[in-house]
XYZ file of C-alpha atoms in Angstrom:
652
model
C 174.417 88.548 77.584
C 171.012 86.987 75.895
C 168.076 89.289 75.148
C 164.562 88.324 74.149
C 162.999 89.850 70.930
C 159.706 89.384 69.498
C 158.293 88.922 66.208
C 155.471 87.189 63.936
C 155.599 84.240 62.317
C 154.963 84.846 58.427
C 154.387 81.448 57.019
C 151.533 79.972 55.389
C 149.711 78.896 58.394
C 146.233 80.121 60.012
C 148.032 80.940 63.296
C 150.509 83.823 62.810
C 152.060 83.204 65.972
C 154.211 85.893 68.191
C 157.627 84.374 68.623
C 159.824 85.153 71.338
C 163.294 84.519 70.369
C 166.425 84.316 72.515
C 169.408 86.238 71.150
C 172.897 85.757 72.317
C 176.188 87.423 70.653
C 173.770 88.070 67.464
C 172.491 84.634 67.001
C 169.245 83.508 67.793
C 169.700 80.207 70.287
C 166.099 79.491 71.631
C 162.631 80.166 70.049
C 159.219 80.059 72.003
C 155.635 81.186 72.107
C 154.921 84.610 73.268
C 152.655 84.181 76.421
C 151.503 87.328 76.107
C 149.600 86.760 72.367
C 146.180 85.914 72.737
C 146.253 83.008 70.460
C 150.030 81.915 70.720
C 149.482 81.340 74.648
C 153.087 80.838 75.371
C 153.530 77.651 72.637
C 154.719 77.231 69.371
C 154.012 74.434 66.754
C 156.507 71.804 65.955
C 157.561 73.011 62.806
C 158.510 76.550 64.101
C 159.641 75.312 67.349
C 162.516 73.672 65.388
C 163.070 76.694 62.937
C 166.761 77.173 64.155
C 167.802 74.148 62.143
C 166.338 75.716 59.019
C 167.615 79.445 60.317
C 171.073 78.096 60.710
C 170.844 75.385 57.976
C 174.527 75.244 55.832
C 172.192 74.979 52.436
C 170.923 78.189 53.291
C 171.719 80.695 50.447
C 174.084 83.938 51.274
C 174.587 84.814 47.638
C 172.990 85.063 44.247
C 172.982 81.987 41.731
C 173.166 82.546 38.022
C 173.364 79.824 35.760
C 176.252 79.788 33.403
C 177.360 76.772 31.309
C 174.326 74.953 32.880
C 175.364 75.070 36.505
C 174.213 77.771 39.023
C 177.195 79.592 40.332
C 177.748 82.511 42.871
C 177.555 86.110 41.232
C 177.583 89.475 42.845
C 173.869 91.422 43.135
C 174.778 93.872 40.847
C 175.704 91.225 38.119
C 172.492 89.455 39.245
C 170.296 92.392 39.216
C 172.044 93.840 35.951
C 171.139 90.336 34.190
C 167.326 90.269 35.341
C 166.735 93.782 34.364
C 168.326 93.398 31.011
C 166.504 89.888 30.072
C 163.110 91.832 31.515
C 163.799 94.521 29.516
C 164.403 92.852 26.183
C 161.634 90.000 26.439
C 159.240 92.974 27.094
C 160.354 94.968 24.002
C 160.252 91.935 21.722
C 157.217 90.108 22.892
C 155.352 92.418 25.332
C 154.638 92.253 28.999
C 152.175 89.309 28.732
C 155.236 87.525 28.256
C 156.680 87.633 31.275
C 154.750 85.465 34.071
C 154.915 86.438 37.932
C 153.919 83.861 40.027
C 153.438 84.715 44.073
C 152.412 82.047 46.509
C 151.972 81.956 50.151
C 155.720 80.831 51.275
C 155.046 84.526 53.051
C 152.171 85.996 54.403
C 153.607 89.407 54.908
C 152.149 91.796 53.504
C 155.395 93.339 51.764
C 155.584 90.535 49.932
C 153.304 92.191 47.582
C 156.022 94.621 46.633
C 156.819 92.020 43.856
C 153.245 92.640 42.707
C 153.855 96.250 42.565
C 157.214 96.055 40.576
C 155.388 93.868 38.051
C 151.772 95.833 37.937
C 154.428 98.674 37.108
C 156.948 97.102 34.514
C 154.070 95.841 32.698
C 151.320 94.729 33.993
C 152.671 91.244 33.413
C 151.015 87.912 33.314
C 149.595 86.570 36.668
C 147.904 83.727 38.456
C 144.504 83.593 38.915
C 142.401 80.899 41.145
C 144.059 79.399 44.536
C 145.806 76.021 44.799
C 144.636 75.868 48.503
C 141.271 77.498 48.965
C 140.113 78.630 45.452
C 136.879 76.529 45.750
C 135.936 77.235 49.523
C 136.591 81.252 48.905
C 134.475 81.119 45.730
C 131.687 79.322 47.715
C 131.513 81.612 50.950
C 131.707 84.399 48.596
C 128.542 83.279 46.422
C 126.570 82.557 49.262
C 127.221 85.441 52.189
C 129.174 87.978 49.824
C 131.711 88.027 52.413
C 134.431 85.363 53.331
C 135.264 86.066 57.509
C 134.592 84.317 60.732
C 133.142 84.940 64.393
C 135.807 85.986 66.708
C 138.000 82.805 67.316
C 136.933 83.069 71.171
C 132.955 82.889 70.381
C 133.334 79.102 70.060
C 133.323 79.203 73.541
C 129.581 80.528 73.386
C 128.723 77.236 71.405
C 126.620 74.397 72.563
C 128.018 72.017 69.479
C 131.315 72.214 67.400
C 131.123 70.564 64.050
C 134.857 70.035 62.684
C 134.093 69.424 59.504
C 136.947 68.188 57.603
C 139.480 69.803 59.938
C 142.179 68.136 61.765
C 143.181 71.252 64.159
C 146.043 69.412 66.120
C 148.043 69.840 62.562
C 146.348 72.695 60.690
C 145.146 74.834 63.399
C 147.000 74.065 66.812
C 146.286 77.320 68.665
C 142.794 76.843 68.252
C 143.045 73.967 70.491
C 142.647 75.728 73.564
C 140.009 77.649 72.671
C 138.040 74.111 71.772
C 139.206 73.061 75.322
C 137.644 75.722 77.084
C 134.312 75.516 75.178
C 134.411 71.673 75.741
C 134.882 72.584 79.675
C 131.821 75.254 79.299
C 129.721 72.026 78.283
C 130.298 72.349 74.014
C 130.473 68.791 72.723
C 132.670 68.622 69.534
C 131.949 66.205 66.415
C 134.479 65.328 63.900
C 133.540 64.716 60.117
C 136.484 63.381 58.084
C 137.065 60.293 56.052
C 140.205 60.437 57.744
C 140.917 59.294 61.140
C 143.230 61.562 63.330
C 143.987 62.858 66.300
C 141.242 65.527 66.491
C 138.837 62.423 67.131
C 140.328 62.335 70.433
C 138.164 65.808 71.555
C 135.045 64.915 70.188
C 131.872 63.006 71.395
C 131.309 61.605 68.004
C 133.060 61.062 65.058
C 131.737 60.214 61.356
C 133.730 59.088 58.947
C 132.497 59.368 54.978
C 133.558 58.399 52.214
C 136.226 60.788 50.371
C 133.793 63.704 48.861
C 130.648 62.151 50.600
C 130.438 65.105 52.519
C 127.938 66.758 50.494
C 125.652 63.873 50.217
C 126.104 63.878 54.220
C 125.341 67.681 54.383
C 121.898 66.931 52.303
C 121.020 64.001 54.544
C 121.194 66.377 57.221
C 119.329 69.193 55.200
C 116.298 66.499 54.488
C 116.245 65.514 58.377
C 116.260 69.253 59.412
C 113.288 69.870 56.641
C 111.429 66.410 57.415
C 111.616 67.641 61.488
C 110.760 71.183 60.820
C 114.318 71.909 63.001
C 114.653 75.065 60.890
C 114.744 78.778 62.110
C 111.147 79.958 61.832
C 112.746 83.532 60.093
C 114.974 81.548 57.779
C 112.600 82.862 54.974
C 113.377 86.120 55.859
C 117.336 86.011 54.995
C 117.937 83.208 52.660
C 117.028 83.224 48.999
C 116.007 80.214 47.101
C 115.242 78.162 50.697
C 112.342 76.252 48.281
C 114.619 75.212 45.755
C 117.285 74.207 48.734
C 114.229 72.282 50.246
C 113.728 70.568 46.667
C 117.392 69.714 46.570
C 117.419 67.991 49.825
C 114.203 65.828 48.888
C 115.738 64.568 45.715
C 116.757 61.626 47.815
C 115.340 60.149 51.003
C 117.763 60.371 54.034
C 118.915 56.881 53.900
C 119.836 57.341 49.852
C 122.149 60.096 50.887
C 123.401 58.340 53.666
C 124.214 55.379 51.418
C 126.142 57.718 48.785
C 128.402 59.362 51.681
C 128.518 55.938 53.267
C 127.719 56.538 56.934
C 124.829 55.142 58.964
C 121.427 57.149 58.864
C 122.307 58.032 62.486
C 124.990 60.103 61.353
C 122.839 62.497 59.815
C 120.460 62.344 62.966
C 122.771 63.411 65.061
C 124.384 66.155 63.028
C 120.841 67.713 62.506
C 119.990 67.478 66.030
C 123.192 69.211 67.124
C 122.462 72.300 64.401
C 118.799 72.477 65.680
C 120.162 72.544 69.423
C 121.506 76.037 68.490
C 124.073 77.674 68.740
C 126.130 75.452 66.563
C 129.216 76.468 64.950
C 130.532 74.687 61.779
C 134.324 74.647 61.381
C 135.185 73.950 57.575
C 138.407 72.313 56.743
C 140.150 73.112 53.523
C 140.524 69.720 52.353
C 137.054 69.009 51.250
C 137.322 71.820 48.745
C 140.413 70.131 47.244
C 137.946 67.951 45.063
C 136.326 68.632 41.961
C 132.865 69.342 43.805
C 134.468 71.186 46.498
C 132.635 74.454 46.195
C 129.690 72.697 46.372
C 130.340 70.899 49.501
C 131.536 74.325 51.471
C 128.116 75.718 49.761
C 125.945 72.608 51.305
C 127.661 73.431 54.823
C 127.074 77.186 54.527
C 123.290 76.458 53.758
C 123.249 74.065 56.804
C 124.350 76.800 59.139
C 121.688 79.147 57.488
C 118.361 77.412 57.621
C 119.146 75.975 61.145
C 119.545 79.463 62.405
C 123.344 79.187 63.444
C 124.116 82.475 61.346
C 124.505 85.904 62.873
C 124.331 84.412 66.679
C 126.901 83.988 69.397
C 128.459 80.567 69.270
C 127.137 80.044 65.880
C 128.722 80.334 62.464
C 130.515 78.672 59.559
C 133.851 79.437 59.739
C 136.248 78.656 56.681
C 138.741 81.855 56.982
C 139.370 84.794 58.952
C 139.774 88.040 56.321
C 143.515 88.653 57.005
C 144.286 91.707 54.590
C 140.937 93.220 55.440
C 142.596 95.660 57.612
C 145.144 96.763 55.398
C 144.946 99.092 52.367
C 146.581 97.428 49.608
C 146.200 100.104 46.733
C 149.709 100.965 47.234
C 150.733 97.422 45.815
C 148.180 97.578 42.815
C 148.542 98.975 39.373
C 146.354 101.214 37.122
C 145.898 98.678 34.652
C 144.508 94.902 34.963
C 146.971 92.003 33.884
C 146.848 91.170 30.293
C 145.828 87.668 30.952
C 146.493 85.125 33.564
C 147.527 81.430 34.720
C 145.135 79.091 36.568
C 147.197 78.173 39.231
C 146.511 74.608 39.547
C 147.062 73.941 35.616
C 150.287 76.116 35.930
C 152.392 73.299 33.885
C 149.908 73.013 31.453
C 148.996 76.603 30.519
C 152.484 77.851 30.869
C 153.977 75.306 28.174
C 150.694 75.976 25.759
C 150.138 79.549 25.945
C 151.084 81.377 22.712
C 150.932 84.731 21.235
C 153.042 85.625 22.901
C 154.375 82.387 24.568
C 155.383 82.877 28.124
C 159.054 83.770 27.893
C 159.979 84.659 31.869
C 158.989 83.257 35.081
C 159.598 85.159 38.221
C 158.926 83.183 41.328
C 157.968 84.551 44.556
C 157.740 83.214 47.832
C 156.778 79.591 46.270
C 158.115 76.250 45.059
C 155.598 75.502 42.590
C 157.280 72.107 41.400
C 156.918 70.629 44.849
C 153.601 72.128 45.555
C 150.866 72.038 42.525
C 149.748 69.088 40.561
C 151.517 67.630 37.886
C 154.898 68.267 39.000
C 156.777 67.005 36.034
C 154.594 69.705 33.764
C 155.663 72.496 35.995
C 158.859 71.269 36.140
C 158.978 70.952 32.343
C 157.387 74.405 31.979
C 160.178 76.440 33.653
C 163.000 74.264 32.226
C 161.697 75.499 28.670
C 161.480 79.221 29.347
C 164.579 81.537 28.451
C 164.417 83.022 32.041
C 163.561 81.693 35.469
C 163.906 83.784 38.393
C 163.630 82.575 41.963
C 163.601 84.427 45.194
C 163.988 81.894 48.179
C 166.560 80.991 50.661
C 167.183 77.678 49.667
C 167.801 75.553 46.331
C 163.970 74.185 46.230
C 162.827 71.892 43.381
C 161.748 75.159 41.543
C 165.103 76.951 42.388
C 167.177 74.154 40.787
C 165.668 75.208 37.456
C 166.312 78.690 37.624
C 168.462 80.763 35.561
C 168.784 82.848 38.719
C 168.237 82.505 42.286
C 168.445 85.433 44.665
C 168.634 84.914 48.439
C 165.894 86.423 50.471
C 165.090 86.875 54.222
C 163.630 83.933 56.576
C 160.466 84.666 59.242
C 163.227 85.558 61.614
C 164.746 88.587 59.637
C 161.187 89.499 58.046
C 160.323 93.258 58.585
C 156.641 92.992 57.482
C 153.159 93.663 58.896
C 150.844 90.739 58.597
C 146.946 89.228 59.486
C 146.036 85.995 60.235
C 143.668 83.881 58.437
C 142.725 81.530 61.574
C 142.070 84.658 64.080
C 141.521 88.443 63.678
C 144.548 89.754 65.557
C 146.986 91.696 63.639
C 150.869 91.954 64.086
C 154.377 93.480 63.013
C 157.133 91.151 61.964
C 160.690 92.682 63.382
C 163.553 91.299 62.430
C 165.118 89.296 65.728
C 168.177 89.159 64.256
C 169.907 90.786 60.942
C 169.901 89.002 57.660
C 173.263 87.234 56.409
C 175.729 89.356 54.324
C 174.677 88.642 50.798
C 170.924 88.148 51.671
C 168.010 91.071 50.816
C 164.212 91.458 51.543
C 161.703 91.465 48.664
C 161.258 94.917 49.247
C 165.223 95.604 48.613
C 165.461 93.243 45.789
C 162.332 95.206 44.137
C 163.729 98.296 44.717
C 166.799 97.863 43.414
C 165.322 96.232 40.122
C 162.936 98.997 39.754
C 165.826 101.576 39.348
C 167.518 99.748 36.680
C 164.733 98.755 34.499
C 163.446 102.611 34.405
C 161.270 102.651 37.272
C 162.910 105.158 39.319
C 161.606 105.807 42.920
C 158.505 104.375 42.283
C 159.242 101.806 45.041
C 160.895 103.520 47.234
C 160.499 103.856 51.153
C 161.828 101.948 53.801
C 160.106 98.648 55.137
C 158.709 100.885 57.965
C 157.423 103.546 55.086
C 155.673 100.897 53.666
C 154.051 99.484 56.663
C 152.823 102.741 57.447
C 151.516 103.320 54.135
C 149.419 99.641 54.191
C 148.253 99.832 57.698
C 147.335 103.128 58.848
C 144.847 104.437 56.484
C 142.357 102.076 57.675
C 143.654 101.169 61.119
C 144.388 104.799 62.221
C 141.188 106.364 61.888
C 139.719 103.682 64.647
C 142.429 103.995 66.916
C 145.130 101.461 65.722
C 148.280 103.038 64.723
C 151.541 100.967 63.589
C 153.459 102.190 66.952
C 150.523 100.196 68.750
C 151.286 96.980 66.510
C 154.743 97.631 67.155
C 153.795 97.014 70.782
C 152.339 93.714 70.705
C 149.198 92.030 68.837
C 146.127 94.019 68.339
C 142.731 92.370 67.444
C 141.443 93.993 63.757
C 138.862 96.787 64.960
C 137.289 96.098 61.549
C 136.338 92.256 62.023
C 132.716 91.699 64.117
C 132.919 89.633 66.988
C 129.237 88.264 65.621
C 129.257 87.852 61.730
C 126.436 88.682 60.157
C 124.564 89.763 63.659
C 122.137 91.882 61.858
C 121.183 89.157 59.159
C 122.249 91.321 56.320
C 124.550 90.067 53.885
C 126.617 91.682 51.376
C 125.127 89.896 48.345
C 123.325 91.214 45.704
C 119.875 90.973 47.277
C 121.342 91.594 51.059
C 120.132 87.790 51.689
C 121.932 84.156 51.669
C 122.404 82.731 48.580
C 121.698 79.207 49.039
C 122.849 76.172 47.044
C 119.949 74.924 44.602
C 121.995 72.456 42.581
C 124.236 69.558 43.520
C 127.766 69.025 41.617
C 127.599 66.905 38.387
C 127.615 63.180 38.810
C 130.715 61.534 37.244
C 131.535 58.118 36.375
C 134.706 56.839 38.033
C 136.109 54.777 35.315
C 139.596 54.143 37.533
C 137.905 52.569 40.688
C 138.515 49.255 39.772
C 141.912 49.011 38.624
C 142.884 51.843 41.136
C 140.716 51.264 44.103
C 142.271 54.079 46.409
C 141.818 57.937 46.739
C 145.153 59.460 47.520
C 145.284 62.072 50.110
C 148.068 64.509 50.318
C 147.852 65.716 54.106
C 149.262 68.469 55.958
C 151.676 67.246 58.544
C 153.034 68.789 61.733
C 156.713 67.722 60.495
C 156.382 70.668 57.355
C 155.357 73.816 56.557
C 154.218 73.197 52.799
C 157.401 71.838 51.228
C 159.632 73.382 53.894
C 160.369 70.517 56.647
C 161.499 71.240 60.078
C 163.964 68.152 59.287
C 164.257 66.521 56.084
C 162.759 63.349 55.920
C 164.654 60.521 54.968
C 164.491 57.363 52.940
C 160.887 56.432 50.866
C 157.492 58.704 51.933
C 155.426 56.863 54.429
C 151.750 56.045 52.777
C 149.418 54.890 55.362
C 146.486 52.964 54.170
C 144.439 50.371 56.048
C 146.107 47.017 56.199
C 142.949 45.424 53.502
C 144.072 48.155 51.117
C 148.102 47.384 51.343
C 148.013 45.282 48.237
C 149.929 42.409 50.176
C 152.618 44.846 51.454
C 153.330 44.243 54.825
C 153.299 46.824 57.582
C 156.890 48.733 57.493
C 157.877 47.680 54.229
C 158.664 48.672 51.042
C 156.247 49.237 48.190
C 154.919 51.203 45.341
C 151.924 53.594 44.877
C 150.819 54.076 41.390
C 148.635 56.321 39.482
C 147.403 56.787 36.098
C 150.564 59.477 35.705
C 153.320 58.132 37.668
C 154.449 55.535 40.308
C 156.826 56.203 43.829
C 158.541 53.693 45.790
C 157.044 54.347 49.650
C 157.109 52.797 52.876
C 153.808 51.257 53.936
C 151.984 52.025 57.246
C 149.216 49.836 58.318
C 146.502 51.687 60.483
C 142.932 49.825 60.847
C 141.382 53.100 61.945
C 141.461 54.653 58.455
C 138.944 53.690 55.704
C 139.816 51.076 53.254
C 139.241 53.397 49.910
C 142.247 56.043 50.486
C 145.974 56.520 50.645
C 147.357 58.999 52.912
C 150.712 60.572 52.069
C 152.451 63.706 53.916
C 152.224 66.602 51.590
C 155.337 68.969 50.478
C 157.311 65.913 49.717
C 160.569 67.098 47.151
C 160.577 65.742 43.669
C 164.443 65.493 43.881
C 163.732 63.329 46.571
C 161.233 60.835 44.932
C 158.591 62.219 47.646
C 156.578 64.295 45.612
C 152.643 63.264 46.028
C 151.902 65.993 43.192
C 154.170 63.769 40.881
C 151.105 60.995 40.972
C 148.263 63.879 40.576
C 147.129 65.107 37.083
C 146.014 68.820 37.340
C 142.345 69.771 37.488
C 140.273 72.096 38.667
C 137.387 72.347 41.242
C 133.780 73.209 40.164
C 134.042 76.881 41.162
C 137.209 78.854 42.309
C 139.274 77.548 40.120
C 141.207 76.061 42.924
C 143.009 72.557 43.015
C 141.371 69.189 42.673
C 144.232 67.627 44.520
C 142.117 64.676 46.168
C 140.523 62.973 42.913
C 143.400 61.039 41.816
C 143.028 57.141 42.175
C 146.141 55.136 42.896
C 146.966 51.533 43.835
C 149.182 49.790 46.202
C 151.617 46.990 44.927
C 154.643 45.158 46.034
C 158.040 45.772 44.705
C 160.755 43.916 43.149
C 163.430 42.948 45.987
C 165.965 44.218 43.221
C 164.550 47.630 42.977
C 164.047 48.194 46.718
C 166.259 50.889 48.048
C 168.825 50.349 50.445
C 168.052 50.832 54.155
C 169.104 54.204 55.712
C 172.102 53.823 57.857
């Protein structure tokens, strides 16, 4: 007998899709998209539609593992949690809670993943992370400019005349935006892609501009210069923008030709984009990749400024969208502590900072919803930092690169077993994740783990309550007064009633002055001493085959690096070569693509270190100009042939 059950995907993706699971004899046999969800519209991405291979993988963990004699061996939950409690208490007693570092990432976007934060806030508070490896620069930029970080309703794109996809690959990173974009096109909107990487999104667009990597700031200044020179500004811009004269002066530091030369695009590109912004309404959809540069904050701030001065803020069909405020509907105070953490670790500098911290040193690391060895830069330093701690605990469903270094691994639930409440960062709909099947025997949720640990360390019932109790505490304080109860969310997705359809419609901004804070200074100009020896910039890009380091189907053989044929270092299309950076080298298989620029090397992100596919092993740990994001796209590399004796055997 088959039964259809619904849940919401909790993985680190903007779409937070509603899933319809077909369950037969207690086992999920099919996954599909929910046709009743306004965003999912009945289809799932490649990654999630194939999740059953992960759900029922023989490699899935179903019992805790404790390191004994150098090996991870199965133990009971009692032994695992007793060991964790004993070691955490001893470290806190001897060195204070600052010696314990709780690292939580985005492996699950469920709000109840924050129960680990609640535990460590009460147990310590302990050391926590700061910054954001993915979006730190963009977050800081929009908060600086607007005092808020949110977007128009996704459907408002259908009111636009022009949609500028600036650094955004919607096919891979936001596939459920595609139907809205196609509807906007059908209503007459023109789409434009601005990206150093050529990808499938270009097929949707009326124009494609391909600046050099990091040339987006210069291109934005060229567009601003055209807007000022042609008088294509909103006549009211001075009423709601601070520093308009200073922004004008910044744009006029160079000619349009000089700015375009720096961006490596023809002047016609700046003229085209300025004309579109002036032909309101025009929306800018900001991709996250641009923020992963040392000048990432300045780039996003420049795009914010273009939307502001051209009059595209606060109007239907306009806006500059970087993020949807996914937590805004929830009361997170039950997950927070009464005191601030004693210190923090910058997420992109994880390895460096953990290794050098003293007084006290970091003695224990607890990892929630993350695989930092694979997903943070300078992977080997991250691995060394973990391998040299006294206690590393990882909650995960699999033996990831990070879990393999742990002293204790605690098996936790998958997205099909999650019991949680979620917002999305690609739209404004809220949802409830409901287990479509129970977890295997021996698997616990983050809530269950932290509740059991709390009782062992003297916190008593501080975290007591069922998953539903906690969902009520988090969801209803803000939503129930507006008529949205947890029961309503359990019946199906509900649009966040706190989110406006058109952001800043009153042209009032929650900045100190109540006006847009326009950027007034460009990024620091830096020499690039490696450009001659290492002519390519490495870009580890999202792929439809994986969600961060969770692959739908584990790839085999060397990682594939895509380059222009002229940048291949003499390595033939399909042949094996080596990619070399200042900090490492990796055997790869080359793919030639004449549509790419000659100064980039493209590799899928999320490769595993143990398989020799981890791009982050080639990338130094550096931060962005603001927001302490990861400057992941600043590493220079070259491609070189590999000696025949060093070539790997072909896959069978």
